[in-house]
């Protein structure tokens, strides 16, 4: 059974850093797109970043570009989201998602097949 498990959330001060991990079981990330999403209180879910393993390309939303980095560890079947210079507006529940994908750009949210549970990231002023 395909499963995604995310970890690494926590409470940090403004300007702090966290690294989230998304571990897959039951399938490998080869030829998949993996996306990071977040859901903040009072807002809809928004895409943060994604990686297309087929092309090795990465994409970021404008509000995290330059601060967040997505990366993969093939041996550990894990995708990371390194978050630096965190801001209070980054406070949200973060989750990862995956879909078999041969495209260059990120899939749309509805196209993802597997979703993880969420991990809470809280950034204090």
PDB file of C-alpha atoms in Angstrom:
ATOM      1  CA  UNK A   1       0.000   0.000   0.000  1.00  0.00           C
ATOM      2  CA  UNK A   2       1.394   3.371  -0.995  1.00  0.00           C
ATOM      3  CA  UNK A   3       1.884   5.724   1.909  1.00  0.00           C
ATOM      4  CA  UNK A   4       3.512   9.075   2.616  1.00  0.00           C
ATOM      5  CA  UNK A   5       4.630  10.109   6.080  1.00  0.00           C
ATOM      6  CA  UNK A   6       5.707  13.663   6.825  1.00  0.00           C
ATOM      7  CA  UNK A   7       7.668  14.881   9.826  1.00  0.00           C
ATOM      8  CA  UNK A   8       9.784  17.790  10.995  1.00  0.00           C
ATOM      9  CA  UNK A   9       7.291  20.472  11.956  1.00  0.00           C
ATOM     10  CA  UNK A  10       7.626  22.555  15.079  1.00  0.00           C
ATOM     11  CA  UNK A  11       7.628  26.006  16.637  1.00  0.00           C
ATOM     12  CA  UNK A  12      10.324  28.498  15.681  1.00  0.00           C
ATOM     13  CA  UNK A  13      10.852  32.234  15.924  1.00  0.00           C
ATOM     14  CA  UNK A  14      10.778  34.558  12.942  1.00  0.00           C
ATOM     15  CA  UNK A  15      13.929  34.047  10.938  1.00  0.00           C
ATOM     16  CA  UNK A  16      14.340  30.477  12.109  1.00  0.00           C
ATOM     17  CA  UNK A  17      14.671  27.303  10.066  1.00  0.00           C
ATOM     18  CA  UNK A  18      13.042  23.885   9.852  1.00  0.00           C
ATOM     19  CA  UNK A  19      13.437  20.883   7.603  1.00  0.00           C
ATOM     20  CA  UNK A  20      10.420  18.787   6.711  1.00  0.00           C
ATOM     21  CA  UNK A  21      10.754  15.199   5.497  1.00  0.00           C
ATOM     22  CA  UNK A  22       8.347  13.222   3.329  1.00  0.00           C
ATOM     23  CA  UNK A  23       9.050   9.481   3.308  1.00  0.00           C
ATOM     24  CA  UNK A  24       7.387   7.135   0.843  1.00  0.00           C
ATOM     25  CA  UNK A  25       6.606   3.487   1.412  1.00  0.00           C
ATOM     26  CA  UNK A  26       4.985   1.034  -0.966  1.00  0.00           C
ATOM     27  CA  UNK A  27       6.408   2.830  -4.015  1.00  0.00           C
ATOM     28  CA  UNK A  28       9.501   4.753  -5.068  1.00  0.00           C
ATOM     29  CA  UNK A  29       9.668   8.389  -6.039  1.00  0.00           C
ATOM     30  CA  UNK A  30      11.165   7.551  -9.447  1.00  0.00           C
ATOM     31  CA  UNK A  31       9.078   9.073 -12.247  1.00  0.00           C
ATOM     32  CA  UNK A  32       6.884  10.863  -9.752  1.00  0.00           C
ATOM     33  CA  UNK A  33       6.190  14.464  -8.978  1.00  0.00           C
ATOM     34  CA  UNK A  34       6.213  15.281  -5.296  1.00  0.00           C
ATOM     35  CA  UNK A  35       4.628  18.435  -4.027  1.00  0.00           C
ATOM     36  CA  UNK A  36       4.570  20.268  -0.727  1.00  0.00           C
ATOM     37  CA  UNK A  37       1.362  22.026   0.262  1.00  0.00           C
ATOM     38  CA  UNK A  38       0.242  24.035   3.252  1.00  0.00           C
ATOM     39  CA  UNK A  39      -3.046  24.917   4.863  1.00  0.00           C
ATOM     40  CA  UNK A  40      -3.201  27.988   7.048  1.00  0.00           C
ATOM     41  CA  UNK A  41      -6.067  28.938   9.297  1.00  0.00           C
ATOM     42  CA  UNK A  42      -8.719  30.795   7.333  1.00  0.00           C
ATOM     43  CA  UNK A  43      -7.078  30.093   3.965  1.00  0.00           C
ATOM     44  CA  UNK A  44      -7.358  27.454   1.288  1.00  0.00           C
ATOM     45  CA  UNK A  45      -4.620  24.893   0.691  1.00  0.00           C
ATOM     46  CA  UNK A  46      -1.800  26.310  -1.409  1.00  0.00           C
ATOM     47  CA  UNK A  47       1.072  24.737  -3.250  1.00  0.00           C
ATOM     48  CA  UNK A  48       4.500  25.564  -1.862  1.00  0.00           C
ATOM     49  CA  UNK A  49       6.958  23.634  -3.994  1.00  0.00           C
ATOM     50  CA  UNK A  50       7.280  20.564  -6.134  1.00  0.00           C
ATOM     51  CA  UNK A  51       9.915  18.397  -7.744  1.00  0.00           C
ATOM     52  CA  UNK A  52       9.524  16.446 -10.964  1.00  0.00           C
ATOM     53  CA  UNK A  53      11.806  13.436 -10.576  1.00  0.00           C
ATOM     54  CA  UNK A  54      11.579  12.501 -14.274  1.00  0.00           C
ATOM     55  CA  UNK A  55      13.174  15.795 -15.341  1.00  0.00           C
ATOM     56  CA  UNK A  56      14.846  16.648 -12.041  1.00  0.00           C
ATOM     57  CA  UNK A  57      13.208  20.055 -12.050  1.00  0.00           C
ATOM     58  CA  UNK A  58      12.045  22.010  -9.039  1.00  0.00           C
ATOM     59  CA  UNK A  59       9.423  24.719  -8.736  1.00  0.00           C
ATOM     60  CA  UNK A  60       8.523  27.193  -5.994  1.00  0.00           C
ATOM     61  CA  UNK A  61       5.647  29.492  -5.272  1.00  0.00           C
ATOM     62  CA  UNK A  62       6.541  33.165  -5.224  1.00  0.00           C
ATOM     63  CA  UNK A  63       6.004  33.508  -1.498  1.00  0.00           C
ATOM     64  CA  UNK A  64       8.713  30.943  -0.624  1.00  0.00           C
ATOM     65  CA  UNK A  65      11.142  31.407  -3.494  1.00  0.00           C
ATOM     66  CA  UNK A  66      14.613  32.092  -2.174  1.00  0.00           C
ATOM     67  CA  UNK A  67      13.758  30.845   1.314  1.00  0.00           C
ATOM     68  CA  UNK A  68      12.643  27.230   0.820  1.00  0.00           C
ATOM     69  CA  UNK A  69      14.516  24.442  -0.955  1.00  0.00           C
ATOM     70  CA  UNK A  70      13.084  21.104  -2.076  1.00  0.00           C
ATOM     71  CA  UNK A  71      15.438  18.170  -2.474  1.00  0.00           C
ATOM     72  CA  UNK A  72      15.380  14.394  -2.701  1.00  0.00           C
ATOM     73  CA  UNK A  73      17.361  11.490  -1.331  1.00  0.00           C
ATOM     74  CA  UNK A  74      16.893   8.533  -3.655  1.00  0.00           C
ATOM     75  CA  UNK A  75      18.455   6.016  -1.267  1.00  0.00           C
ATOM     76  CA  UNK A  76      16.095   7.010   1.536  1.00  0.00           C
ATOM     77  CA  UNK A  77      13.076   7.497  -0.750  1.00  0.00           C
ATOM     78  CA  UNK A  78      12.625  10.827   0.986  1.00  0.00           C
ATOM     79  CA  UNK A  79      11.815  14.339  -0.173  1.00  0.00           C
ATOM     80  CA  UNK A  80      12.890  17.266   1.983  1.00  0.00           C
ATOM     81  CA  UNK A  81      11.669  20.824   2.290  1.00  0.00           C
ATOM     82  CA  UNK A  82      14.342  23.024   3.833  1.00  0.00           C
ATOM     83  CA  UNK A  83      12.719  26.188   5.148  1.00  0.00           C
ATOM     84  CA  UNK A  84      14.859  29.174   6.090  1.00  0.00           C
ATOM     85  CA  UNK A  85      14.072  32.732   7.161  1.00  0.00           C
ATOM     86  CA  UNK A  86      10.644  31.636   8.298  1.00  0.00           C
ATOM     87  CA  UNK A  87       7.949  34.265   8.708  1.00  0.00           C
ATOM     88  CA  UNK A  88       4.753  34.265  10.782  1.00  0.00           C
ATOM     89  CA  UNK A  89       2.759  33.971   7.556  1.00  0.00           C
ATOM     90  CA  UNK A  90       4.440  30.590   6.956  1.00  0.00           C
ATOM     91  CA  UNK A  91       2.487  29.198   9.921  1.00  0.00           C
ATOM     92  CA  UNK A  92       0.372  26.334   8.587  1.00  0.00           C
ATOM     93  CA  UNK A  93      -0.136  22.588   8.404  1.00  0.00           C
ATOM     94  CA  UNK A  94       2.278  21.235   5.801  1.00  0.00           C
ATOM     95  CA  UNK A  95       1.757  18.030   3.856  1.00  0.00           C
ATOM     96  CA  UNK A  96       3.318  16.289   0.879  1.00  0.00           C
ATOM     97  CA  UNK A  97       1.711  14.568  -2.069  1.00  0.00           C
ATOM     98  CA  UNK A  98       2.895  12.405  -4.956  1.00  0.00           C
ATOM     99  CA  UNK A  99       1.731  11.260  -8.372  1.00  0.00           C
ATOM    100  CA  UNK A 100       3.387   9.331 -11.195  1.00  0.00           C
ATOM    101  CA  UNK A 101       4.364  12.168 -13.500  1.00  0.00           C
ATOM    102  CA  UNK A 102       6.333  12.697 -16.704  1.00  0.00           C
ATOM    103  CA  UNK A 103       5.761  16.410 -17.033  1.00  0.00           C
ATOM    104  CA  UNK A 104       8.177  19.286 -16.670  1.00  0.00           C
ATOM    105  CA  UNK A 105       5.878  21.560 -14.683  1.00  0.00           C
ATOM    106  CA  UNK A 106       4.119  20.799 -11.392  1.00  0.00           C
ATOM    107  CA  UNK A 107       0.874  18.844 -11.439  1.00  0.00           C
ATOM    108  CA  UNK A 108      -2.284  20.593 -10.386  1.00  0.00           C
ATOM    109  CA  UNK A 109      -3.373  19.866  -6.829  1.00  0.00           C
ATOM    110  CA  UNK A 110      -6.236  17.617  -7.960  1.00  0.00           C
ATOM    111  CA  UNK A 111      -3.847  15.458  -9.985  1.00  0.00           C
ATOM    112  CA  UNK A 112      -1.929  14.121  -6.999  1.00  0.00           C
ATOM    113  CA  UNK A 113      -2.661  10.494  -6.055  1.00  0.00           C
ATOM    114  CA  UNK A 114      -1.138  10.075  -2.610  1.00  0.00           C
ATOM    115  CA  UNK A 115      -1.246  12.465   0.332  1.00  0.00           C
ATOM    116  CA  UNK A 116       0.491  12.465   3.669  1.00  0.00           C
ATOM    117  CA  UNK A 117      -0.878  13.503   6.995  1.00  0.00           C
ATOM    118  CA  UNK A 118       0.045  17.037   8.037  1.00  0.00           C
ATOM    119  CA  UNK A 119       2.760  18.444  10.230  1.00  0.00           C
ATOM    120  CA  UNK A 120       2.320  21.762  11.972  1.00  0.00           C
ATOM    121  CA  UNK A 121       4.754  24.598  11.454  1.00  0.00           C
ATOM    122  CA  UNK A 122       4.301  27.592  13.733  1.00  0.00           C
ATOM    123  CA  UNK A 123       6.399  30.742  13.469  1.00  0.00           C
ATOM    124  CA  UNK A 124       6.225  33.234  16.324  1.00  0.00           C
ATOM    125  CA  UNK A 125       6.685  36.977  15.687  1.00  0.00           C
TER     126      UNK A 125
END
